[in-house]
Coordinates of N, CA, C and O in Angstrom, one line a residue:
X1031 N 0.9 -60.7 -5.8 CA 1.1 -59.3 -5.7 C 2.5 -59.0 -5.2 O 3.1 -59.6 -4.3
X1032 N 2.9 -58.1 -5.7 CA 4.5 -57.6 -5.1 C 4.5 -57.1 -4.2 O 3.5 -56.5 -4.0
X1033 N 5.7 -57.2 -3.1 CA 5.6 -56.5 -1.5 C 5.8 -55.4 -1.6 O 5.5 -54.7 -0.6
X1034 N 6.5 -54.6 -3.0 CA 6.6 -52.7 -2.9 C 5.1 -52.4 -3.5 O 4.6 -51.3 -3.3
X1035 N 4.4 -53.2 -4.2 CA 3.0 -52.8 -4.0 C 2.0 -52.6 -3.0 O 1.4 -51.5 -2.8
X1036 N 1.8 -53.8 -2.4 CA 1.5 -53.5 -0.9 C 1.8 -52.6 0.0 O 1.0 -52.1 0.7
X1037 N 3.2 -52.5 -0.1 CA 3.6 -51.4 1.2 C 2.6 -50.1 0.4 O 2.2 -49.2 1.1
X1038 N 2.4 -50.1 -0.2 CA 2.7 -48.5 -0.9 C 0.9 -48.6 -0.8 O 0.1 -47.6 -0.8
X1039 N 0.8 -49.6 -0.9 CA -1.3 -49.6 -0.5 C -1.7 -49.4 0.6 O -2.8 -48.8 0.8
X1040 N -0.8 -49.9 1.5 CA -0.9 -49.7 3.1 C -0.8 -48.9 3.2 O -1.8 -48.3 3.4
X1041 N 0.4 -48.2 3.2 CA 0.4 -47.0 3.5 C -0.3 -45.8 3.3 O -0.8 -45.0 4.1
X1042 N -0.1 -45.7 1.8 CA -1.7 -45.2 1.2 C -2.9 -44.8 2.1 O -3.4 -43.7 2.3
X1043 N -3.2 -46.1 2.4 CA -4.5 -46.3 3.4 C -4.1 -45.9 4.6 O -4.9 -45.1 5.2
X1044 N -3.2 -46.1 5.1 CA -3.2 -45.4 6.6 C -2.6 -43.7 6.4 O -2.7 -43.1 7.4
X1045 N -2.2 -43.2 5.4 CA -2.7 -42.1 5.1 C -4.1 -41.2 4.6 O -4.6 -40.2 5.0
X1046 N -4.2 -41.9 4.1 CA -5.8 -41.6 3.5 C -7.1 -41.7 5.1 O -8.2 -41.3 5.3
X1047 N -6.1 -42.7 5.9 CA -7.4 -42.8 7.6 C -7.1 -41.6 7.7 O -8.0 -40.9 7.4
X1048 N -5.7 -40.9 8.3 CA -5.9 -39.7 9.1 C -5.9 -38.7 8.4 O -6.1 -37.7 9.0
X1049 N -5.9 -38.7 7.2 CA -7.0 -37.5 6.3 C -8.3 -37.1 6.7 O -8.8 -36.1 7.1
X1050 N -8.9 -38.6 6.4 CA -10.3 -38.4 7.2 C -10.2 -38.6 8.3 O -10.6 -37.5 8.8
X1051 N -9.9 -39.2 9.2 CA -10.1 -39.1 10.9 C -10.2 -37.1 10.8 O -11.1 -36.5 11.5
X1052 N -9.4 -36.3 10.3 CA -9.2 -35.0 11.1 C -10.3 -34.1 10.2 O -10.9 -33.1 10.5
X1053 N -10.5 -35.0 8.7 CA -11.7 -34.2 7.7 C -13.0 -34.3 8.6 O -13.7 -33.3 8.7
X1054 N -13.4 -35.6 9.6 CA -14.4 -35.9 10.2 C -15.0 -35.0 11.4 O -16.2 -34.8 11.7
X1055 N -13.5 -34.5 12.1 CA -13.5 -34.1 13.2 C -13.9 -32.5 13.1 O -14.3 -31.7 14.0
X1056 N -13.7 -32.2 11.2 CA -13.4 -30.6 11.6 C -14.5 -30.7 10.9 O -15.3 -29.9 11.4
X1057 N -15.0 -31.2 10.2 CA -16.6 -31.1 9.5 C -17.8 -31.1 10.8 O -18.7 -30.4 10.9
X1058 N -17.4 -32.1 11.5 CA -18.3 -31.8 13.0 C -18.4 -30.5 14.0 O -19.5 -30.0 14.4
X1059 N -17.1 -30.2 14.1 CA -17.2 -28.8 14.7 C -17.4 -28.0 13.6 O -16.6 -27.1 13.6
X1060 N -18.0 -28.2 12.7 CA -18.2 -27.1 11.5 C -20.2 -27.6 11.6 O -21.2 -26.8 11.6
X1061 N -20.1 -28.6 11.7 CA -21.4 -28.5 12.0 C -22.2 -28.7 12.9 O -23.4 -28.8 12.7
X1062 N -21.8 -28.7 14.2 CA -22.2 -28.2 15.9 C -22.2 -26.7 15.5 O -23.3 -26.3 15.2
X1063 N -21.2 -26.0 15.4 CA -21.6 -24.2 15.5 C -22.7 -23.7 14.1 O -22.9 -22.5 14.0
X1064 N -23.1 -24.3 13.3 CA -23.8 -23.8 12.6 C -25.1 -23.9 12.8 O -25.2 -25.0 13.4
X1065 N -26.2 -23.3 12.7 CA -27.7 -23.3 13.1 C -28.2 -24.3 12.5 O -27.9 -24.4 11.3
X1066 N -29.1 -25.5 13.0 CA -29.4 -26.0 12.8 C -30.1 -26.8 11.5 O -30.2 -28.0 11.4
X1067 N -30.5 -25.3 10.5 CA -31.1 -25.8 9.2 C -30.5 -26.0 8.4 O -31.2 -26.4 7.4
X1068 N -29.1 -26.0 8.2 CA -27.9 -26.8 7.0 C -27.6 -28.0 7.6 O -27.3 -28.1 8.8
X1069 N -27.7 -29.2 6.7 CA -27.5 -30.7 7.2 C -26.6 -30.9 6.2 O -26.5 -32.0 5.7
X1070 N -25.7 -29.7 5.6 CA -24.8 -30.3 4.3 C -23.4 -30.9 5.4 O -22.9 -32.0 5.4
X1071 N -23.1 -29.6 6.4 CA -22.0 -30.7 7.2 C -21.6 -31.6 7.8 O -20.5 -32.0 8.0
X1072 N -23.3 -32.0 8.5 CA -23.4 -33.5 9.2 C -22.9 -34.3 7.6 O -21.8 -34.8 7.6
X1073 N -23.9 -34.1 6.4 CA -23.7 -35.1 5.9 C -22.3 -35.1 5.3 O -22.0 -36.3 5.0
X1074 N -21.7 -34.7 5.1 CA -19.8 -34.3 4.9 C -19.3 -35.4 5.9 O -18.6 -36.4 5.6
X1075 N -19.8 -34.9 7.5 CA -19.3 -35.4 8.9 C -19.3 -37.4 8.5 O -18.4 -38.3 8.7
X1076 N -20.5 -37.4 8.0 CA -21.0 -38.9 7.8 C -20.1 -39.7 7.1 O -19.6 -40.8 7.4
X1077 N -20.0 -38.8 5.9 CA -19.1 -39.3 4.5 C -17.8 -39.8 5.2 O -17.3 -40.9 5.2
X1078 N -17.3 -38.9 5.7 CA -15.8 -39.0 5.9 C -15.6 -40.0 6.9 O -14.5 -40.5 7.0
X1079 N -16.7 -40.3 7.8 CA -16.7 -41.1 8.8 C -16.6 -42.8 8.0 O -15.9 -43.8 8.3
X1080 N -17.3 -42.5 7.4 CA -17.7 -44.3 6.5 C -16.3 -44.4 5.7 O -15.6 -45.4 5.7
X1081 N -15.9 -43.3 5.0 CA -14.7 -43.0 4.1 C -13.5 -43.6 5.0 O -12.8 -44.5 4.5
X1082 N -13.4 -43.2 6.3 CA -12.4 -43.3 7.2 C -12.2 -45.0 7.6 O -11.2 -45.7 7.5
X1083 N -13.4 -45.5 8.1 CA -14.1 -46.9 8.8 C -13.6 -48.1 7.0 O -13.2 -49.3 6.9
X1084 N -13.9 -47.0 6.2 CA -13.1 -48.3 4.9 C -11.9 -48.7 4.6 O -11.5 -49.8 4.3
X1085 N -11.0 -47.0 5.0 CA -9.4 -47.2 4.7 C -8.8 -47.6 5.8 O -7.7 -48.0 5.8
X1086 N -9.7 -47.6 7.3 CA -8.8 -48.8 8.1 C -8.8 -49.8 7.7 O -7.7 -50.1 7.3
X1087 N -10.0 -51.1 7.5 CA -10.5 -52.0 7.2 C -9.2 -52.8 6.2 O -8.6 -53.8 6.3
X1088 N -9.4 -51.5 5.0 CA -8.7 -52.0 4.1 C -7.2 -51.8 4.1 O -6.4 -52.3 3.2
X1089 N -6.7 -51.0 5.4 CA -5.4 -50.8 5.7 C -4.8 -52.4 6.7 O -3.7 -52.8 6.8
X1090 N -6.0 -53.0 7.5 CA -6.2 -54.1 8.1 C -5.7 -55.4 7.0 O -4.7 -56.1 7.1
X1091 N -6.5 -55.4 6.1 CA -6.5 -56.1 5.1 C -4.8 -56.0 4.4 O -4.2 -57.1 4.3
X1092 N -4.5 -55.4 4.1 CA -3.6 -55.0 3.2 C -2.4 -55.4 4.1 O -1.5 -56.2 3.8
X1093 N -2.4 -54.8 5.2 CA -1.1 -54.9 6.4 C -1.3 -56.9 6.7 O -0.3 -57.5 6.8
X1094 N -2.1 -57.3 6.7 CA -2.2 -58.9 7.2 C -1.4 -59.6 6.1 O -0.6 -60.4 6.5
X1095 N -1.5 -59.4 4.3 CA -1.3 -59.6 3.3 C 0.2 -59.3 3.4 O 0.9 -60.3 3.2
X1096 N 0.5 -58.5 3.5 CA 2.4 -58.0 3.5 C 2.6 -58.7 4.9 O 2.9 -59.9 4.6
X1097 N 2.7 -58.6 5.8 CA 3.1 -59.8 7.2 C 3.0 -61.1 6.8 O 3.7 -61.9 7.3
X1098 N 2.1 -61.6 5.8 CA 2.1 -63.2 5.4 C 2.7 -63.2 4.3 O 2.6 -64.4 3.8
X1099 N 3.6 -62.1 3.3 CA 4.1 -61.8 2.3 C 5.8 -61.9 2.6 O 6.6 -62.2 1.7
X1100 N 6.0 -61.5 4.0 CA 7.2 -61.5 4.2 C 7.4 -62.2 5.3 O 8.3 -61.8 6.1
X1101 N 6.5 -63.4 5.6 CA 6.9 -64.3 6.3 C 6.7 -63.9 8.2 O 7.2 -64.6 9.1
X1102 N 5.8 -62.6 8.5 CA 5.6 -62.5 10.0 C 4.7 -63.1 10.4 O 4.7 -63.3 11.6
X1103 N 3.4 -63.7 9.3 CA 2.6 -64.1 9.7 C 2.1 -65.3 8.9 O 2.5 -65.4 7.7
X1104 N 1.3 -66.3 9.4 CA 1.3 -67.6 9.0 C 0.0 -67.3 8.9 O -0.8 -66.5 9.5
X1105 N -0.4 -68.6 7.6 CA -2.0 -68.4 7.7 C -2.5 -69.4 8.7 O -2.0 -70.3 9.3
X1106 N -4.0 -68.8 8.9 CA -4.6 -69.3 10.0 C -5.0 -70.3 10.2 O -6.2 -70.3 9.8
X1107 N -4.8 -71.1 10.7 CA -5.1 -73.0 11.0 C -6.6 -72.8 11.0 O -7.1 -71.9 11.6
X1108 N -7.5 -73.6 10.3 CA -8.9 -74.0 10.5 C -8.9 -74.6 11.8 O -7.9 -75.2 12.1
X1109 N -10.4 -74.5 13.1 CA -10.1 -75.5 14.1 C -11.3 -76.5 13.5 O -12.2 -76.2 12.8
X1110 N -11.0 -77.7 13.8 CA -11.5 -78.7 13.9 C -12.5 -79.1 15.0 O -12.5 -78.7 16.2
X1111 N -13.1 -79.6 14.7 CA -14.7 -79.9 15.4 C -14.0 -80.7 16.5 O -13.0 -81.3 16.1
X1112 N -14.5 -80.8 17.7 CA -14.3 -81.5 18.7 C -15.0 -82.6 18.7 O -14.8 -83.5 19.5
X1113 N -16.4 -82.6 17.4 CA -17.0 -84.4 17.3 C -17.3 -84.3 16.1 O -16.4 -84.0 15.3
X1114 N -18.5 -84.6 15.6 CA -19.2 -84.8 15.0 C -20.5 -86.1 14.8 O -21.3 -86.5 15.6
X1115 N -20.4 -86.4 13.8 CA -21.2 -87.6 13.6 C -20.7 -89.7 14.5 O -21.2 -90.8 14.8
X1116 N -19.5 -89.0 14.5 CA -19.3 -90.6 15.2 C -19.3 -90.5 16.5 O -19.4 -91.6 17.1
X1117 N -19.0 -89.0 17.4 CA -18.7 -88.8 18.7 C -20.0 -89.0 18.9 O -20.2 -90.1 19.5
X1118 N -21.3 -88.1 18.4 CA -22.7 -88.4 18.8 C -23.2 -89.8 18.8 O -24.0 -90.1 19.7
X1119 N -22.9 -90.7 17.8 CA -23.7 -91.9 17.6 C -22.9 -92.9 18.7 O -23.5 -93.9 19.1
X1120 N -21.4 -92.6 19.4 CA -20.4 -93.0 20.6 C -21.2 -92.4 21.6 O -21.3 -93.2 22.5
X1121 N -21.8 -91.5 21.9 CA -22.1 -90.7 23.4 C -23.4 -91.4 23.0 O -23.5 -92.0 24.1
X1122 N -24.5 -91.9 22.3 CA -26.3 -91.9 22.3 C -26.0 -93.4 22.5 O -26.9 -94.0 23.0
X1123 N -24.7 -94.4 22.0 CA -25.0 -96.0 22.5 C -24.2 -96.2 24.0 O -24.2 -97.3 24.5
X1124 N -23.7 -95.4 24.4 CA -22.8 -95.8 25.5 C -23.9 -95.6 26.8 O -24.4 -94.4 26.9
X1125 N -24.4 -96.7 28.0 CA -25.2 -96.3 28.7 C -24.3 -95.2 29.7 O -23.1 -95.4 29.9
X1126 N -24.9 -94.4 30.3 CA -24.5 -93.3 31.3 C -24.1 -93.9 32.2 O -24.8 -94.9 32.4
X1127 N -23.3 -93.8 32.9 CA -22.7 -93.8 34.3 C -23.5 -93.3 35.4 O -24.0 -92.2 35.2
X1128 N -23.7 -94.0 36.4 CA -24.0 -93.6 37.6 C -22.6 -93.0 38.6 O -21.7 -93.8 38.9
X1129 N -22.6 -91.8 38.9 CA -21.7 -91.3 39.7 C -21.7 -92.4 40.7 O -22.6 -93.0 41.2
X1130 N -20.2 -92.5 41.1 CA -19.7 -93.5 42.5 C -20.3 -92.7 43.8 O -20.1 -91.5 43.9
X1131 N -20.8 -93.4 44.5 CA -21.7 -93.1 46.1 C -20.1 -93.0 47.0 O -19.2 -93.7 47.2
X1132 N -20.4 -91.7 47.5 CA -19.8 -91.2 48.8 C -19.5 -92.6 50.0 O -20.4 -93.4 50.2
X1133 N -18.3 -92.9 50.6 CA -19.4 -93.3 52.0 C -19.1 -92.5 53.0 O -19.7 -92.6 54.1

């Protein structure tokens, strides 16, 4: 993928968040002051909320891809197990130690 593509997805997306971050905000106080029997602007409130929670996500996604695109960021080392199958079958033949006595 090209890095003027990316920028331009990123940004995108972090445009498109505070669209909805403020669509979310104003659909709620649109639907606190209205009487209770319209649930069209809760569900508006919802939409924009899930809408919002995607274009970070994917603004997340997109910003990690351009930082490892232009060399800020390295990919991430797998960790390695601290045993496995030989450490177990080393710890189940080795008899235990008796702690050394105080005098």
């Amino acid at each position: 993928m090209s890095l003027a593509l990316l920028v331009l997805g990123t940004a995108a997306c972090a445009v498109a968040w505070v669209f909805l971050v403020q669509a979310a905000i104003t659909f709620g106080h649109a639907a606190r002051d209205r009487p209770s029997g319209n649930a069209m602007p809760w569900a508006f409130t919802a939409a924009a909320t899930a809408g919002a929670a995607v274009c970070l996500l994917l603004f997340f996604v997109l910003g990690t891809r351009t930082l490892r695109l232009i060399g800020l960021a390295g990919r991430p080392h797998p960790r390695r197990s601290s045993g496995g199958r030989r450490s177990r079958r080393r710890a189940d033949s080795t008899p235990e130690r008796e702690p050394p006595q105080r005098l």
